[in-house]
Amino acid sequence: MPDQNPEQIERAVREVLGSLSGDLTTTEISLLGELEALGREVARAKSEIAALRVDDINDRHIPTATDELDAVVEHTATATNEILDVCEGLEKLQTKLPAEHADALGVAVTRIYEACSFQDITGQRITKVVSALKVIEQRVSDVTRRFGTTESQPTPEPEVVITPETEGRALANGPQLPTAASSQADIDRLLASFD
């Protein structure tokens, strides 16, 4: 169906109405009104889809989110393995302690082992979120391909929000993916600049 604006749809419905002979029933008038409203809603939805900036979502936002979540899983696994290694060391020390202290240490180590199960559960949940994001990405891409912009419709310019960036804000990026993180040389240069 070629792209039509709401005025074209309304004009077409009115032409159909004018070409009908005889009086229309209330039901027919109501049905034609619903068709007009439906045509306007389709046009509005197509316009919204065209304005979505899907390429930005699919090329930047979703991959960034999945990369960040993958990094969370990786760092959580690394931290958990380190905790488990320390627990093994504590278990070795347990044999060198008096019985009452060894028992208390054994109970504490067991509780730590049990608490470390969070890593597996967290990893499973994050994997589900990553899978959901990939499904969303695919569906958005499919919808855009079916109802997206045409050659004649200009792609809207992205909104640019300019916020002044202080030196502190520039440095406060939070945890970063390894590829985006500052190198040790950058950190050393920064620290040396305070001297």
CSV table of C-alpha atoms in Angstrom, one decimal:
chain,number,residue,atom,x,y,z
A,1,MET,CA,0.0,0.0,0.0
A,2,PRO,CA,1.6,3.3,-1.0
A,3,ASP,CA,2.1,5.9,1.8
A,4,GLN,CA,-1.0,8.0,2.2
A,5,ASN,CA,-1.6,10.8,4.6
A,6,PRO,CA,-4.8,11.1,6.7
A,7,GLU,CA,-6.2,13.7,4.3
A,8,GLN,CA,-5.9,11.4,1.4
A,9,ILE,CA,-7.6,8.6,3.4
A,10,GLU,CA,-10.4,10.9,4.5
A,11,ARG,CA,-10.9,12.1,0.9
A,12,ALA,CA,-11.1,8.6,-0.4
A,13,VAL,CA,-13.6,7.6,2.3
A,14,ARG,CA,-15.7,10.7,1.5
A,15,GLU,CA,-15.6,9.8,-2.3
A,16,VAL,CA,-16.8,6.3,-1.5
A,17,LEU,CA,-19.6,7.8,0.7
A,18,GLY,CA,-20.6,10.2,-2.2
A,19,SER,CA,-20.7,7.4,-4.7
A,20,LEU,CA,-23.1,5.3,-2.7
A,21,SER,CA,-26.7,5.6,-3.8
A,22,GLY,CA,-29.4,5.8,-1.3
A,23,ASP,CA,-29.3,6.6,2.4
A,24,LEU,CA,-26.7,5.0,4.6
A,25,THR,CA,-27.7,3.2,7.8
A,26,THR,CA,-26.4,4.3,11.1
A,27,THR,CA,-24.3,1.2,11.2
A,28,GLU,CA,-22.7,1.9,7.8
A,29,ILE,CA,-21.9,5.5,8.9
A,30,SER,CA,-20.4,4.3,12.1
A,31,LEU,CA,-18.3,1.7,10.2
A,32,LEU,CA,-17.0,4.3,7.8
A,33,GLY,CA,-16.1,6.6,10.7
A,34,GLU,CA,-14.2,3.8,12.3
A,35,LEU,CA,-12.3,3.2,9.0
A,36,GLU,CA,-11.4,6.9,8.9
A,37,ALA,CA,-10.1,6.7,12.4
A,38,LEU,CA,-8.2,3.5,11.7
A,39,GLY,CA,-6.6,5.2,8.6
A,40,ARG,CA,-5.5,8.1,10.8
A,41,GLU,CA,-4.1,5.7,13.4
A,42,VAL,CA,-2.1,3.7,10.8
A,43,ALA,CA,-0.7,7.0,9.4
A,44,ARG,CA,0.3,8.1,12.9
A,45,ALA,CA,1.9,4.8,13.7
A,46,LYS,CA,3.9,4.8,10.5
A,47,SER,CA,5.0,8.4,11.3
A,48,GLU,CA,6.2,7.3,14.7
A,49,ILE,CA,8.0,4.3,13.4
A,50,ALA,CA,9.8,6.5,10.8
A,51,ALA,CA,10.9,8.8,13.6
A,52,LEU,CA,12.3,6.1,15.8
A,53,ARG,CA,16.0,6.3,14.9
A,54,VAL,CA,16.0,2.5,14.8
A,55,ASP,CA,19.6,2.4,13.4
A,56,ASP,CA,20.8,4.2,16.5
A,57,ILE,CA,18.9,1.7,18.8
A,58,ASN,CA,20.1,-1.4,16.9
A,59,ASP,CA,23.6,-0.1,16.2
A,60,ARG,CA,24.4,1.6,19.5
A,61,HIS,CA,22.0,1.2,22.4
A,62,ILE,CA,21.2,-2.5,22.4
A,63,PRO,CA,24.8,-3.6,21.6
A,64,THR,CA,26.1,-1.3,24.4
A,65,ALA,CA,23.5,-2.7,26.9
A,66,THR,CA,24.4,-6.3,26.0
A,67,ASP,CA,28.1,-5.6,26.2
A,68,GLU,CA,27.7,-4.0,29.6
A,69,LEU,CA,25.6,-7.0,30.8
A,70,ASP,CA,28.2,-9.4,29.5
A,71,ALA,CA,30.8,-7.5,31.4
A,72,VAL,CA,28.8,-7.7,34.6
A,73,VAL,CA,28.6,-11.5,34.2
A,74,GLU,CA,32.3,-11.7,33.5
A,75,HIS,CA,33.3,-9.5,36.4
A,76,THR,CA,30.9,-11.3,38.7
A,77,ALA,CA,32.4,-14.7,37.7
A,78,THR,CA,36.0,-13.3,38.3
A,79,ALA,CA,35.1,-12.0,41.7
A,80,THR,CA,33.3,-15.2,42.7
A,81,ASN,CA,36.3,-17.3,41.6
A,82,GLU,CA,38.6,-15.1,43.7
A,83,ILE,CA,36.3,-15.4,46.7
A,84,LEU,CA,36.2,-19.2,46.3
A,85,ASP,CA,40.1,-19.3,46.0
A,86,VAL,CA,40.3,-17.4,49.3
A,87,CYS,CA,37.8,-19.8,50.9
A,88,GLU,CA,40.0,-22.7,49.9
A,89,GLY,CA,43.0,-21.0,51.6
A,90,LEU,CA,40.9,-20.5,54.7
A,91,GLU,CA,40.0,-24.2,54.7
A,92,LYS,CA,43.7,-25.1,54.6
A,93,LEU,CA,44.3,-22.8,57.6
A,94,GLN,CA,41.3,-24.4,59.5
A,95,THR,CA,43.4,-27.5,60.3
A,96,LYS,CA,46.0,-25.4,62.1
A,97,LEU,CA,43.5,-23.7,64.4
A,98,PRO,CA,42.1,-24.9,67.8
A,99,ALA,CA,38.9,-27.0,67.4
A,100,GLU,CA,36.5,-24.2,68.5
A,101,HIS,CA,38.0,-21.7,66.1
A,102,ALA,CA,38.3,-24.2,63.3
A,103,ASP,CA,34.6,-25.0,63.6
A,104,ALA,CA,33.6,-21.4,63.5
A,105,LEU,CA,35.8,-20.8,60.5
A,106,GLY,CA,34.3,-23.9,58.8
A,107,VAL,CA,30.8,-22.5,59.4
A,108,ALA,CA,31.8,-19.1,58.0
A,109,VAL,CA,33.5,-20.6,54.9
A,110,THR,CA,30.4,-22.8,54.2
A,111,ARG,CA,28.2,-19.7,54.4
A,112,ILE,CA,30.5,-17.9,51.9
A,113,TYR,CA,30.3,-20.9,49.6
A,114,GLU,CA,26.5,-20.8,49.8
A,115,ALA,CA,26.4,-17.1,49.2
A,116,CYS,CA,28.5,-17.4,46.1
A,117,SER,CA,25.7,-19.2,44.4
A,118,PHE,CA,24.4,-15.7,43.6
A,119,GLN,CA,26.9,-15.6,40.7
A,120,ASP,CA,25.3,-18.5,38.9
A,121,ILE,CA,21.8,-17.1,39.4
A,122,THR,CA,22.8,-13.6,38.4
A,123,GLY,CA,24.5,-14.9,35.3
A,124,GLN,CA,21.3,-16.8,34.3
A,125,ARG,CA,19.1,-13.8,34.8
A,126,ILE,CA,21.4,-11.5,32.9
A,127,THR,CA,21.6,-14.0,30.1
A,128,LYS,CA,17.7,-13.9,29.9
A,129,VAL,CA,17.8,-10.1,29.7
A,130,VAL,CA,20.4,-10.2,27.0
A,131,SER,CA,18.3,-12.7,25.0
A,132,ALA,CA,15.2,-10.4,25.5
A,133,LEU,CA,17.2,-7.4,24.2
A,134,LYS,CA,18.2,-9.4,21.1
A,135,VAL,CA,14.6,-10.4,20.5
A,136,ILE,CA,13.5,-6.7,20.8
A,137,GLU,CA,16.3,-5.7,18.5
A,138,GLN,CA,15.2,-8.2,15.9
A,139,ARG,CA,11.5,-7.2,16.2
A,140,VAL,CA,12.2,-3.5,16.0
A,141,SER,CA,14.3,-4.2,12.9
A,142,ASP,CA,11.5,-6.3,11.3
A,143,VAL,CA,8.8,-3.7,12.0
A,144,THR,CA,11.0,-0.9,10.6
A,145,ARG,CA,11.8,-2.9,7.5
A,146,ARG,CA,8.0,-3.5,6.9
A,147,PHE,CA,6.7,0.0,7.9
A,148,GLY,CA,9.8,2.2,8.0
A,149,THR,CA,10.6,5.4,6.2
A,150,THR,CA,10.5,5.6,2.5
A,151,GLU,CA,12.8,7.5,0.2
A,152,SER,CA,10.6,10.5,0.2
A,153,GLN,CA,10.4,10.9,4.0
A,154,PRO,CA,13.3,12.6,5.6
A,155,THR,CA,14.8,11.0,8.6
A,156,PRO,CA,14.4,13.3,11.6
A,157,GLU,CA,17.5,14.8,13.1
A,158,PRO,CA,18.5,13.4,16.5
A,159,GLU,CA,17.8,15.5,19.5
A,160,VAL,CA,21.1,16.9,20.8
A,161,VAL,CA,21.1,17.6,24.5
A,162,ILE,CA,24.2,19.6,25.5
A,163,THR,CA,25.1,19.4,29.2
A,164,PRO,CA,28.2,21.2,30.4
A,165,GLU,CA,30.7,18.6,31.5
A,166,THR,CA,32.9,19.4,34.5
A,167,GLU,CA,36.3,17.8,35.0
A,168,GLY,CA,34.8,15.7,37.7
A,169,ARG,CA,32.0,14.5,35.5
A,170,ALA,CA,34.4,13.7,32.7
A,171,LEU,CA,36.4,11.5,35.1
A,172,ALA,CA,33.4,9.9,36.8
A,173,ASN,CA,32.4,7.4,34.1
A,174,GLY,CA,31.8,4.5,36.4
A,175,PRO,CA,32.8,1.0,35.5
A,176,GLN,CA,33.8,0.8,31.9
A,177,LEU,CA,34.1,-2.0,29.4
A,178,PRO,CA,37.8,-3.0,29.0
A,179,THR,CA,37.9,-1.5,25.5
A,180,ALA,CA,36.6,1.9,26.7
A,181,ALA,CA,38.5,2.0,30.0
A,182,SER,CA,41.4,4.4,30.7
A,183,SER,CA,44.8,2.8,30.4
A,184,GLN,CA,47.2,2.7,33.3
A,185,ALA,CA,49.4,5.3,31.4
A,186,ASP,CA,46.4,7.6,31.2
A,187,ILE,CA,45.8,7.2,35.0
A,188,ASP,CA,49.5,7.8,35.7
A,189,ARG,CA,49.4,11.0,33.6
A,190,LEU,CA,46.4,12.2,35.4
A,191,LEU,CA,47.9,11.6,38.9
A,192,ALA,CA,51.1,13.2,37.8
A,193,SER,CA,49.2,16.3,36.8
A,194,PHE,CA,48.2,16.9,40.4
A,195,ASP,CA,51.8,17.3,41.5
